Coordinates of C-alpha atoms in Angstrom, one line a residue:
X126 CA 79.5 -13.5 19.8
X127 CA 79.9 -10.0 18.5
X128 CA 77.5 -10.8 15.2
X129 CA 75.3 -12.7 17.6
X130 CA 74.7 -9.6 19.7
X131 CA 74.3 -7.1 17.0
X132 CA 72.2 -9.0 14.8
X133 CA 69.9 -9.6 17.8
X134 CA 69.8 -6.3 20.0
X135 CA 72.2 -3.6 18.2
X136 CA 70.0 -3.4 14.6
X137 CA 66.7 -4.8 15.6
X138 CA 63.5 -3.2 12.9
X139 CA 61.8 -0.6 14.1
X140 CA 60.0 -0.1 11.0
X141 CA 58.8 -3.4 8.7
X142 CA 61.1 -6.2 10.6
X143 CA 64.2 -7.5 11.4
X144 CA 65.5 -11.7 11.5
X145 CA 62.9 -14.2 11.9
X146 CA 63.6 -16.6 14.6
X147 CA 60.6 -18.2 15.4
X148 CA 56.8 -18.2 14.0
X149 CA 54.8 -16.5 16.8
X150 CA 52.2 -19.2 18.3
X151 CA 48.6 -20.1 17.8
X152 CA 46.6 -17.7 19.8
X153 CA 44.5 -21.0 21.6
X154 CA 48.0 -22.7 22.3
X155 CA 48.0 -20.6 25.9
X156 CA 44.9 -20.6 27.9
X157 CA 44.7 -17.0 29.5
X158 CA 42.3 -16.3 32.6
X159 CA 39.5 -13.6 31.6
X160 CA 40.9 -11.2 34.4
X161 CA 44.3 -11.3 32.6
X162 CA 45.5 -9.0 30.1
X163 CA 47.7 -9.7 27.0
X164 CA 50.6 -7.1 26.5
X165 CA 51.6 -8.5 22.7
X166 CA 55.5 -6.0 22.0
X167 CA 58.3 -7.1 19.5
X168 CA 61.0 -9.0 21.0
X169 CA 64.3 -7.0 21.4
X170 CA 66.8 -8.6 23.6
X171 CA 67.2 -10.3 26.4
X172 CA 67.6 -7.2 28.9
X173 CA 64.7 -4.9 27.1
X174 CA 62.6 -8.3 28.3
X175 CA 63.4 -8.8 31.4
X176 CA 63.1 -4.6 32.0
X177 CA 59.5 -4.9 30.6
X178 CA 58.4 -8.2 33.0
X179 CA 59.3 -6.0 36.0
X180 CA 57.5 -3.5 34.7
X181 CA 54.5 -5.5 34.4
X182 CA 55.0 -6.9 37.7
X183 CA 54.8 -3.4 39.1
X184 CA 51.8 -2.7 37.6
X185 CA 50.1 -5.7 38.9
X186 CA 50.9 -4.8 42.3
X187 CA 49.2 -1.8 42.3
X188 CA 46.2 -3.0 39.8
X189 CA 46.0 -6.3 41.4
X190 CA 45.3 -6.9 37.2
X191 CA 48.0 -10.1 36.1
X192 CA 49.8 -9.4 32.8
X193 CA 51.0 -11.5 30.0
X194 CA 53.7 -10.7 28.0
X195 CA 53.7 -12.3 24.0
X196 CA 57.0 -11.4 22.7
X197 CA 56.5 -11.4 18.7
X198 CA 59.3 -11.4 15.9
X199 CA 60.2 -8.6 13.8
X200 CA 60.3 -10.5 10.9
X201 CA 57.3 -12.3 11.2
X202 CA 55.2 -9.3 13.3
X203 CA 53.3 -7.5 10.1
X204 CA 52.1 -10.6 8.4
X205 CA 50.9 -12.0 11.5
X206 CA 49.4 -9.4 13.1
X207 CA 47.2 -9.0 9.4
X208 CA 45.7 -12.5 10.1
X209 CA 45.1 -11.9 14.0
X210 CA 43.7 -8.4 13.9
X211 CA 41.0 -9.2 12.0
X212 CA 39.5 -12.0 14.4
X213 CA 37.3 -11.9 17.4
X214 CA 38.7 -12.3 20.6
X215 CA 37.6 -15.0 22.2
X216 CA 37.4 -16.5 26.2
X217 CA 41.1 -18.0 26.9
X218 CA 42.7 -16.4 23.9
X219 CA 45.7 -14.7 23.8
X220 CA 44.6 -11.6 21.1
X221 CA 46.3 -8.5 22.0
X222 CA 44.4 -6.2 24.6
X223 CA 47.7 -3.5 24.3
X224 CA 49.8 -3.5 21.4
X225 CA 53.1 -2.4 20.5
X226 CA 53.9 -1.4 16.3
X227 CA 56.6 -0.2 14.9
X228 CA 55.8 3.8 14.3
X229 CA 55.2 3.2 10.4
X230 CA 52.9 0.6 10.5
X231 CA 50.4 2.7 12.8
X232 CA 48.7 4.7 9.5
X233 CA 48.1 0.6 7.8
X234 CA 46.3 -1.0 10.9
X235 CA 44.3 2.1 11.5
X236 CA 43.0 2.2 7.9
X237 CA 42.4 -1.0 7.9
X238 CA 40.5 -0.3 11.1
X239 CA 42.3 -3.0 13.4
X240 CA 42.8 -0.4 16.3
X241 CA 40.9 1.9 17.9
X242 CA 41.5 5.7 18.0
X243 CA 43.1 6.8 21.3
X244 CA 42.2 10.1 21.2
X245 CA 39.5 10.6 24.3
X246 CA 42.9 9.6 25.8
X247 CA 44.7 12.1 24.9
X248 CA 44.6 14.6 28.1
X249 CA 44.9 11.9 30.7
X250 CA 48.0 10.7 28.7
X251 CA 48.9 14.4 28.1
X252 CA 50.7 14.3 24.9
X253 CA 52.0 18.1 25.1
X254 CA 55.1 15.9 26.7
X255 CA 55.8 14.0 23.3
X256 CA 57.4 15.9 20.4
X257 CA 55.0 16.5 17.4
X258 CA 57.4 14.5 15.2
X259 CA 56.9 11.5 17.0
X260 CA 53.2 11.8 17.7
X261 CA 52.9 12.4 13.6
X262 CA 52.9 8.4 13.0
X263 CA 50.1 8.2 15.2
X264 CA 47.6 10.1 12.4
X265 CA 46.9 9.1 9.2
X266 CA 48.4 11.6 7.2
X267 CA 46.4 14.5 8.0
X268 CA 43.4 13.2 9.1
X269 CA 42.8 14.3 13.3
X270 CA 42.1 11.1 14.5
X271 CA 44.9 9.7 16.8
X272 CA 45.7 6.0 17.1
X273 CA 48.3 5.8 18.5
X274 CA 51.2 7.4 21.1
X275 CA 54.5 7.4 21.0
X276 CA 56.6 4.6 23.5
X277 CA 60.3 5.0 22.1
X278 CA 62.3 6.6 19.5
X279 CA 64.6 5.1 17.4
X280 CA 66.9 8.0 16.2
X281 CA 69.7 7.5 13.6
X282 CA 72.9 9.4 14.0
X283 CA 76.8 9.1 12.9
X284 CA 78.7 7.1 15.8
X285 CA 82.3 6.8 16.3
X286 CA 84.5 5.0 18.0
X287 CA 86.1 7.7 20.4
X288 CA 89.8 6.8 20.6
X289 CA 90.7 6.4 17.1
X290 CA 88.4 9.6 16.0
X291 CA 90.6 11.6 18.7
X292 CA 93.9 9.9 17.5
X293 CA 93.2 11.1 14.2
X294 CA 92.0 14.7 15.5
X295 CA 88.9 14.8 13.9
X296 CA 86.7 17.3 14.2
X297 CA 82.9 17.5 13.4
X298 CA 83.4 20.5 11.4
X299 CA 85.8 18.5 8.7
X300 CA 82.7 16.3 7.8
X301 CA 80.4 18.9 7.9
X302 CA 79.2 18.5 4.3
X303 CA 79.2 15.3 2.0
X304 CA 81.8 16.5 0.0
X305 CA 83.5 16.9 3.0
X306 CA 82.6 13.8 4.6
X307 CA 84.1 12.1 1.5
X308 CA 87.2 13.4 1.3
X309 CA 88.0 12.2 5.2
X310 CA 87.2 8.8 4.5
X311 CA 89.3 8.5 1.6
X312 CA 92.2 10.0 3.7
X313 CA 91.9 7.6 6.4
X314 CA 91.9 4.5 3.9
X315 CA 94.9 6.0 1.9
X316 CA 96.4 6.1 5.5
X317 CA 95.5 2.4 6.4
X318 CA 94.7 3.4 10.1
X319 CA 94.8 0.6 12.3
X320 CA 93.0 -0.6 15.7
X321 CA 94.9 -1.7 18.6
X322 CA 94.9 -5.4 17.1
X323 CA 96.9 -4.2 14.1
X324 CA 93.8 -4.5 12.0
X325 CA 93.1 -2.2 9.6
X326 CA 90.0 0.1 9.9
X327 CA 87.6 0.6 7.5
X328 CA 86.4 4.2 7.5
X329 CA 82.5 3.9 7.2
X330 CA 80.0 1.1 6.1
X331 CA 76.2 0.9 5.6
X332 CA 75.7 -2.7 5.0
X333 CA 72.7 -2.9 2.1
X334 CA 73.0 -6.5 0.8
X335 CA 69.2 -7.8 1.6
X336 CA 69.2 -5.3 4.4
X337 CA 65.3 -3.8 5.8
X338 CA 67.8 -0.7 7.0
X339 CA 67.9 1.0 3.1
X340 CA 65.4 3.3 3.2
X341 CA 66.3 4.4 6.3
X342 CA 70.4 5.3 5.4
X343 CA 68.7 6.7 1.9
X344 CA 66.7 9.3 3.4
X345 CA 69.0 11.6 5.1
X346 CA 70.5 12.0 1.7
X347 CA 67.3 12.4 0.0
X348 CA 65.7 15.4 2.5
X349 CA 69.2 17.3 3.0
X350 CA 69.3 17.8 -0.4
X351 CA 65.5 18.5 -1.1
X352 CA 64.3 15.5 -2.0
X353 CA 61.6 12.6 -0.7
X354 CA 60.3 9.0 -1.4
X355 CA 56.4 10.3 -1.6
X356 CA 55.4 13.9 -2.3
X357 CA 51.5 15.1 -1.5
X358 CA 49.6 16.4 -4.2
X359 CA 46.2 17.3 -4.7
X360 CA 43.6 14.2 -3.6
X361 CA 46.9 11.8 -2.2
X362 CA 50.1 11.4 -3.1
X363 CA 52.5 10.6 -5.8
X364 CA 56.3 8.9 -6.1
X365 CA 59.2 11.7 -5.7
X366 CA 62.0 9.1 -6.3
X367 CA 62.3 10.5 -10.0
X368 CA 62.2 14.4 -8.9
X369 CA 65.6 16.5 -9.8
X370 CA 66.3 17.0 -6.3
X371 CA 66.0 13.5 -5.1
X372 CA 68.3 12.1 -7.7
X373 CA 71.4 14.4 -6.6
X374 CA 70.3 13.3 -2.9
X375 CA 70.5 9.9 -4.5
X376 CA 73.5 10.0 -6.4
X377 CA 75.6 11.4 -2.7
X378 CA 74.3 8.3 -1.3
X379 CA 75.0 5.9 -4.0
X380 CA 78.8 7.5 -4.5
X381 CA 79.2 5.7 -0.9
X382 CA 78.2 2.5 -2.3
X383 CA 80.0 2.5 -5.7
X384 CA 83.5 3.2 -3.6
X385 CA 85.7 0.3 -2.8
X386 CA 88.2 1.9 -1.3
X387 CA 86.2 3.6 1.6
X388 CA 83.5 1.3 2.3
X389 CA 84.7 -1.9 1.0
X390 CA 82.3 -4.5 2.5
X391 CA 79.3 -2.2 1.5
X392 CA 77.5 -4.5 -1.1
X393 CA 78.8 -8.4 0.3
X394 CA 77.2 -7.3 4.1
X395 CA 74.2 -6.1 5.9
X396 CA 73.8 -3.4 8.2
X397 CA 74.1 -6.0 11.1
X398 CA 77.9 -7.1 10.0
X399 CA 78.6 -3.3 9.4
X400 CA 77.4 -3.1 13.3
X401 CA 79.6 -5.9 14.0
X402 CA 82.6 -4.9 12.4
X403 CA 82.4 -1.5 14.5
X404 CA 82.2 -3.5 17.4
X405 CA 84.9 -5.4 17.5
X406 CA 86.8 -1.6 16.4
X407 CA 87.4 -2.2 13.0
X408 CA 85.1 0.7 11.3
X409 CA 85.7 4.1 12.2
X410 CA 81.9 5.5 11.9
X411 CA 78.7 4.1 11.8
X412 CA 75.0 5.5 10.6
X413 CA 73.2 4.0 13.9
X414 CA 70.8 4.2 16.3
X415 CA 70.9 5.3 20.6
X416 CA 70.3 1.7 21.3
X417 CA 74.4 1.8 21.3
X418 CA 75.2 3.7 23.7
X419 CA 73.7 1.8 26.0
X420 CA 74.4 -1.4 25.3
X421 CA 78.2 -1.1 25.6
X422 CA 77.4 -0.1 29.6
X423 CA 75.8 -3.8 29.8
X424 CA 77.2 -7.0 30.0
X425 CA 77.4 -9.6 27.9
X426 CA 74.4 -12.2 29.5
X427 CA 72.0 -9.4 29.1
X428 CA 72.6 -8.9 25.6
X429 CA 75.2 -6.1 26.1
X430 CA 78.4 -5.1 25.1
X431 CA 80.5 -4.0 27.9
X432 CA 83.5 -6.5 27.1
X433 CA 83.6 -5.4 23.0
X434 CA 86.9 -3.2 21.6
X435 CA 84.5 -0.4 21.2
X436 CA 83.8 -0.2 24.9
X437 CA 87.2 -0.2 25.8
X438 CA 88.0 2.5 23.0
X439 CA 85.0 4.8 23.7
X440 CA 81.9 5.8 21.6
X441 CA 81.0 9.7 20.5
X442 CA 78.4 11.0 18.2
X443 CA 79.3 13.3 15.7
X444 CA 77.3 15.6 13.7
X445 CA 76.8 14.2 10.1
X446 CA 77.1 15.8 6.6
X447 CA 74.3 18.4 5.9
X448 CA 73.2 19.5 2.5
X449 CA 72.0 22.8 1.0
X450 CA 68.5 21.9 2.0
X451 CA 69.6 21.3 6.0
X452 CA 70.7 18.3 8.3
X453 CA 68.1 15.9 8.6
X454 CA 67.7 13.3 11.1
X455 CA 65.8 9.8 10.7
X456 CA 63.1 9.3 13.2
X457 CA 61.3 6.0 13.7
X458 CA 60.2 4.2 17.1
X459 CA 57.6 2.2 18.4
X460 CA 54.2 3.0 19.4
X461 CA 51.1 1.5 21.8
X462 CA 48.1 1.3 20.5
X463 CA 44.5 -0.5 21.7
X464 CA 43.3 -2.9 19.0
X465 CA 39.6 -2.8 17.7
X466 CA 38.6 -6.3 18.3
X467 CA 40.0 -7.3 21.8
X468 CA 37.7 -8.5 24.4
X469 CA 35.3 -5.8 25.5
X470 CA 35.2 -6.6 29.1
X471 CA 39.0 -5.7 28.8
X472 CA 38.6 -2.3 27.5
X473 CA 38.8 -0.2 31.2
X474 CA 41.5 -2.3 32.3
X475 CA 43.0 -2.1 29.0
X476 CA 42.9 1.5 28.8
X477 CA 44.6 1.8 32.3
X478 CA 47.7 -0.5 31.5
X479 CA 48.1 1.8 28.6
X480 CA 48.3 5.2 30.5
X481 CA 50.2 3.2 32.7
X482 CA 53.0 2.3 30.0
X483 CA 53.3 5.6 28.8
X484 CA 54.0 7.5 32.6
X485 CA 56.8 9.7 32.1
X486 CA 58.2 7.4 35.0
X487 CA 57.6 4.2 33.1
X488 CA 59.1 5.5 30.5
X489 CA 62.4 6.7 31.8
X490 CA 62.6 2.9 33.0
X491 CA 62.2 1.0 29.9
X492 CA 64.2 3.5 27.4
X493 CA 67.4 3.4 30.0
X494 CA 67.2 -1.0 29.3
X495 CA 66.0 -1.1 26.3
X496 CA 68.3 2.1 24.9
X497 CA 66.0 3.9 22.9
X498 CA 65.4 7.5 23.1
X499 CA 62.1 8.5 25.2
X500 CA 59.7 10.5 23.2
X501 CA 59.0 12.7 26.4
X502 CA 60.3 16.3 26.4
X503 CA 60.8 16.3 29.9
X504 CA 63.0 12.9 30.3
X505 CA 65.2 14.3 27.3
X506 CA 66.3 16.8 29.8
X507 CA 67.7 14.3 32.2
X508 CA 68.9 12.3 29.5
X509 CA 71.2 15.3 28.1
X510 CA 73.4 15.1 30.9
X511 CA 75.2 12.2 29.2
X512 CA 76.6 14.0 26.0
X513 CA 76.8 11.2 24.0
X514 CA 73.4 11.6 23.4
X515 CA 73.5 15.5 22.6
X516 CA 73.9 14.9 18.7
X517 CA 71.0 12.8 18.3
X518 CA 69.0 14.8 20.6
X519 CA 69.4 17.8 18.8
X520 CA 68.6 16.1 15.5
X521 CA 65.4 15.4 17.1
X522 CA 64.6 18.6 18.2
X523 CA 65.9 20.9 15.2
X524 CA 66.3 18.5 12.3
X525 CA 64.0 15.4 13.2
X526 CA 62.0 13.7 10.4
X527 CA 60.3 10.6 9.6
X528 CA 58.7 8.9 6.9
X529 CA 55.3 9.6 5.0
X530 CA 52.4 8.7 7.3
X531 CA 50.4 7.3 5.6
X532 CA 48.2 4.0 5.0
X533 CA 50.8 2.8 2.0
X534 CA 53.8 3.2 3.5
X535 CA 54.8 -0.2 4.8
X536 CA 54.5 -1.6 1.1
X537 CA 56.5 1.4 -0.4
X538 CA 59.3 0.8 2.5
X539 CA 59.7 -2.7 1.4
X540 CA 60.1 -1.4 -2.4
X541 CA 62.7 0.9 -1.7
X542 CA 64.6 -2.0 0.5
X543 CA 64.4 -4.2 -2.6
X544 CA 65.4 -1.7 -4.9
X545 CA 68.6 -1.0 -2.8
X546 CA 69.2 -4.6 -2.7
X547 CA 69.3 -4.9 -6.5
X548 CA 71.5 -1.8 -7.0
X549 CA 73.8 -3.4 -4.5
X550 CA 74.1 -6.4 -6.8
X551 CA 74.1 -4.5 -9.7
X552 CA 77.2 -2.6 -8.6
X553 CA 78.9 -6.4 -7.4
X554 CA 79.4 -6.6 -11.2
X555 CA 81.5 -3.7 -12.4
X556 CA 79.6 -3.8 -15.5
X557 CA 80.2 -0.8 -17.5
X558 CA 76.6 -0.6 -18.5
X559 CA 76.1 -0.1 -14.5
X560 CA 74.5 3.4 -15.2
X561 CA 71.9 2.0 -17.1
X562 CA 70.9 -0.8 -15.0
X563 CA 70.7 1.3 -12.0
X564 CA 68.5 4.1 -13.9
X565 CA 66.4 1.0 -15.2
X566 CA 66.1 -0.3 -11.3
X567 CA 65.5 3.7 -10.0
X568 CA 62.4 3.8 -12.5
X569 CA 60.8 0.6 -12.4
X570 CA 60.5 1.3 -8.4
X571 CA 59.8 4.8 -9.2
X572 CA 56.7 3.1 -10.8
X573 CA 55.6 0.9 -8.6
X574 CA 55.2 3.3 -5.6
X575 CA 53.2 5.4 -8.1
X576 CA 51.1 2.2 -8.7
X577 CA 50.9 1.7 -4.8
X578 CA 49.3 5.3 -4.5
X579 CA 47.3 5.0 -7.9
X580 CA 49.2 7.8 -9.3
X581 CA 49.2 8.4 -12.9
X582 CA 52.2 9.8 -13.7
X583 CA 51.7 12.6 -16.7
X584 CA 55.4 12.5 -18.1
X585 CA 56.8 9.8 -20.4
X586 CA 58.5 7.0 -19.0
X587 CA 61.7 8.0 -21.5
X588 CA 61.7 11.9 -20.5
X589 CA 62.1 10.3 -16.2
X590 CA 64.3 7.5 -17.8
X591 CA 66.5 10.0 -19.0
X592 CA 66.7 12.3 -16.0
X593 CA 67.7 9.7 -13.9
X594 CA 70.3 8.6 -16.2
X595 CA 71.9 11.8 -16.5
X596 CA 71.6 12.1 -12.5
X597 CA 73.5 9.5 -12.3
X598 CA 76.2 10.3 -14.9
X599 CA 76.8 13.7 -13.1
X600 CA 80.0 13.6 -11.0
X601 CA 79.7 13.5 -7.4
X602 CA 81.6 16.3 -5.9
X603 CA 84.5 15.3 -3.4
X604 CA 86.8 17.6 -0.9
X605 CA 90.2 16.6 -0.6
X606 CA 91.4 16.2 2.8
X607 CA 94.3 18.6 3.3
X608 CA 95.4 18.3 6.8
X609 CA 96.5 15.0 6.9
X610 CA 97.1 12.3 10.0
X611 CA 100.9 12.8 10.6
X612 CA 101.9 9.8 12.4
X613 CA 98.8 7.4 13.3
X614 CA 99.3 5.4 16.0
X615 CA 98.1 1.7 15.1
X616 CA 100.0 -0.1 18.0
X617 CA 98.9 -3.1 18.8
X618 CA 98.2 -3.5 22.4
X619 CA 101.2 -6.1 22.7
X620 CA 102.9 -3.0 21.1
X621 CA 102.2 -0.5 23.2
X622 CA 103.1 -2.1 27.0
X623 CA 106.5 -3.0 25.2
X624 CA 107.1 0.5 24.5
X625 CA 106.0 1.4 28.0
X626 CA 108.5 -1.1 29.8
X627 CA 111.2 -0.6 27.4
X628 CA 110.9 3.5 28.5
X629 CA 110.4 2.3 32.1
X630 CA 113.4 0.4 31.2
X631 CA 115.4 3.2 29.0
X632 CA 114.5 5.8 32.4
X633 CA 116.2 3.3 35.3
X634 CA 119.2 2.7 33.2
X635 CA 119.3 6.8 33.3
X636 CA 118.7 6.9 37.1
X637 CA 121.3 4.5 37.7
X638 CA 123.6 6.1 35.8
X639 CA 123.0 9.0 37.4
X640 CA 123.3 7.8 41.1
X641 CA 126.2 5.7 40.5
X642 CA 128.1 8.8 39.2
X643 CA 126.9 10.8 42.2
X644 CA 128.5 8.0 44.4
X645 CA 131.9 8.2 42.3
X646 CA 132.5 11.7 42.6
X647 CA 131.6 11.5 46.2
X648 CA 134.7 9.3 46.8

């Protein structure tokens, strides 16, 4: 149930897909009435749905304009959305007259010139409300022109699960750099901490076997310590996966997929088993997203989590590690756009569902079900008042980043994913020549996103070849972890209520002791 769940609702893409469950259907396969409109969004979960259909239902009741809803898969959403796009809409059809994309596809379709520019909407949507991080997916690098607005945000943070971090007295400040962050993990698997099942806890999993999530745990690592994927230079841009600085940002991260010890599922499972494993309170900390913290308030029929171990043991978000270059947080989302070819007797009506969807009202409503982070200003003021969402919230507002605007993007994300992928499996076989087939992986995807952007790259391919072999033949700094977790409590529940009545026991024997000597010496 647990793997069901978080497969499904907990670790859904945001970015280029997520698990294919179905091919979306022919657009002719549904009749649709001329005075309908066709809302096309990526299909979350069960309770993210049935938020949205009320939602539509309320804005037909004060349009009098009917709605449908196509829900489209992740994993199937880019590819399709290429072939539909591009055609006419026709009478009865189903093409999109609003359309939801993941924030990083926005810079493709525009390019490609499959949606329309948004921006005489701008005022009447007033996007002074939206953060300037989020509306920066909506351009195409740094071209004016909007296409887009923002509709969620998917923010990734460090979660962790609230009783064990507080049983172990943790403290944000002990993982405040990688180093840092290290040397606690190893301390809590040398002390095999256990959950209240008697299973031991692993301290901290990313999951990157086939996963779509790699670029996304890589880039923290990569901007705190001054590094990128893409760098701008003069007339476009050019691969920064070979620079100095994002080779020690590398290295941090791959030092937690090389160790065994601390993360030792890393390379057999994907991010959704790591999300899975924390669920059922066998993982100390997770690199996740808001959607979390929500769904452990649902139940389990509308896709929550409100019956899992974590919910009975509590969720917190803790700062993560920073490097010398700051604390950087990932910021991805969704976005609404209008597309270019939709019917043209739509386009008012079109245009007014789409102010409609992005009230600061409408919002609020769909972000509390679906558990993603609005991109308003003003709702993150309300939304403060729980501080479980004060972390991420201030790694939007302070630290906040997201990934290279721009046309190429989508194909560059899917390198990086498969690059991860094969360093996973590289590392699955110990091989002491490891170094050099990682170095040999880090460069031929180093060249490939230069061949994306038509980069020529002026240095030698043995002068990068060897910097990224020494990179990765550099130690990787690690704090040791002095305080230390005195006794840790890994009672099982059983455990625990048989210590409880054998004290309740222990006291009464006391009492009656005590009462039946009083009555002795009262004789």
């Amino acid at each position: 149930m647990f793997k069901r769940i978080c497969s499904i609702a907990l670790f859904v893409s945001l970015a280029l897909g997520g698990v294919t469950a179905h091919a979306m259907p022919e657009l002719k396969a549904m009749p649709t009435p001329p005075d309908t409109l066709v809302l096309w969004v990526m299909d979350q979960d069960i309770n993210a749905g049935a938020a949205l259909q009320k939602l539509m239902k309320k804005y037909t009741r004060q349009s009098g304009t009917p709605v449908k809803i196509r829900f489209v898969d992740w994993g199937v959403a880019f590819a399709e959305l290429n072939k539909v796009l591009v055609t006419e809409a026709g009478p009865g059809t189903d093409f999109p007259d609003v359309l939801q994309l993941g924030s990083s596809w926005v810079p493709y379709f525009a390019k490609a010139g499959m949606i329309n520019p948004v921006t005489e909407l701008l005022d009447a949507v007033d996007t002074s409300r939206f953060y300037p991080e989020a509306m920066k997916s909506g351009h195409i690098g740094r071209d004016t022109l909007v296409y887009s607005i923002p509709w969620f945000l998917d923010i990734r943070g460090f979660f962790a699960n609230e009783r064990i971090w507080l049983e172990l007295g943790l403290h944000d400040s002990e993982i405040e750099t990688y180093p840092q962050f290290f040397g606690v993990l190893r301390a809590i698997s040398e002390a095999k901490v256990t959950n209240r099942q008697d299973v031991e806890v692993v301290p901290f999993e990313f999951g990157v076997k086939d996963d779509w999530t790699g670029y996304q745990q890589m880039s923290p690592f990569l901007w705190n310590y001054g590094g990128d994927f893409v760098a701008e230079v003069d007339g476009g841009y050019r691969s920064a996966l070979a620079d100095p600085l994002t080779l020690v940002g590398l290295c941090f991260y791959l030092k937690l997929l090389r160790d065994h010890d601390v993360s030792p599922y890393n390379l057999k499972e994907n991010s959704a088993q790591s999300a899975d494993r924390f669920v059922r309170s066998e993982q100390l900390m997770i690199f996740g997203t808001s959607e979390l913290i929500r769904k452990i308030e649902f139940d389990t029929e509308m896709g929550g989590l409100r019956d899992s171990p974590l919910a009975k043991d509590g969720l917190i978000t803790v700062t993560g590690p920073k490097g010398p270059y700051g604390n950087f947080s990932f910021v991805g989302g969704s976005h609404l756009t209008l597309p270019k070819n939709s019917n043209p007797i739509k386009h008012a009506k079109a245009r007014d569902l789409f102010l409609f969807m992005l009230r600061a009202d409408n919002i609020d409503f769909y972000s509390r079900q679906c558990g993603f982070i609005p991109p308003d200003k003003s709702l993150i003021r309300i939304w403060m008042q729980d501080p479980r969402y004060n972390h991420l919230i201030d790694g939007l507002e302070n630290h906040g980043r997201s990934c290279q605007n721009i046309p190429e993007w989508s194909e560059i994300e899917m390198t990086v994913n498969g690059m991860v992928s094969a360093i996973a499996a590289a590392l699955l076989k110990q091989d002491s020549s490891v170094n050099e087939e990682i170095a040999r992986l880090v460069f031929d995807t180093h060249q490939k996103i230069n061949g994306i952007l038509g980069y020529k790259d002026p240095e030698t391919e043995s002068a990068v070849k060897r910097r990224i072999l020494a990179a990765l033949e550099t130690p990787v700094e690690e704090t040791k972890y002095e305080k230390g977790f005195g006794s840790v409590s890994g009672q099982s529940e059983f455990s625990l209520r048989l210590i409880v009545v054998i004290s309740l026991g222990a006291v009464a024997v006391v009492l009656l002791l005590v009462f039946s000597i009083r009555r002795f010496r009262k004789r």
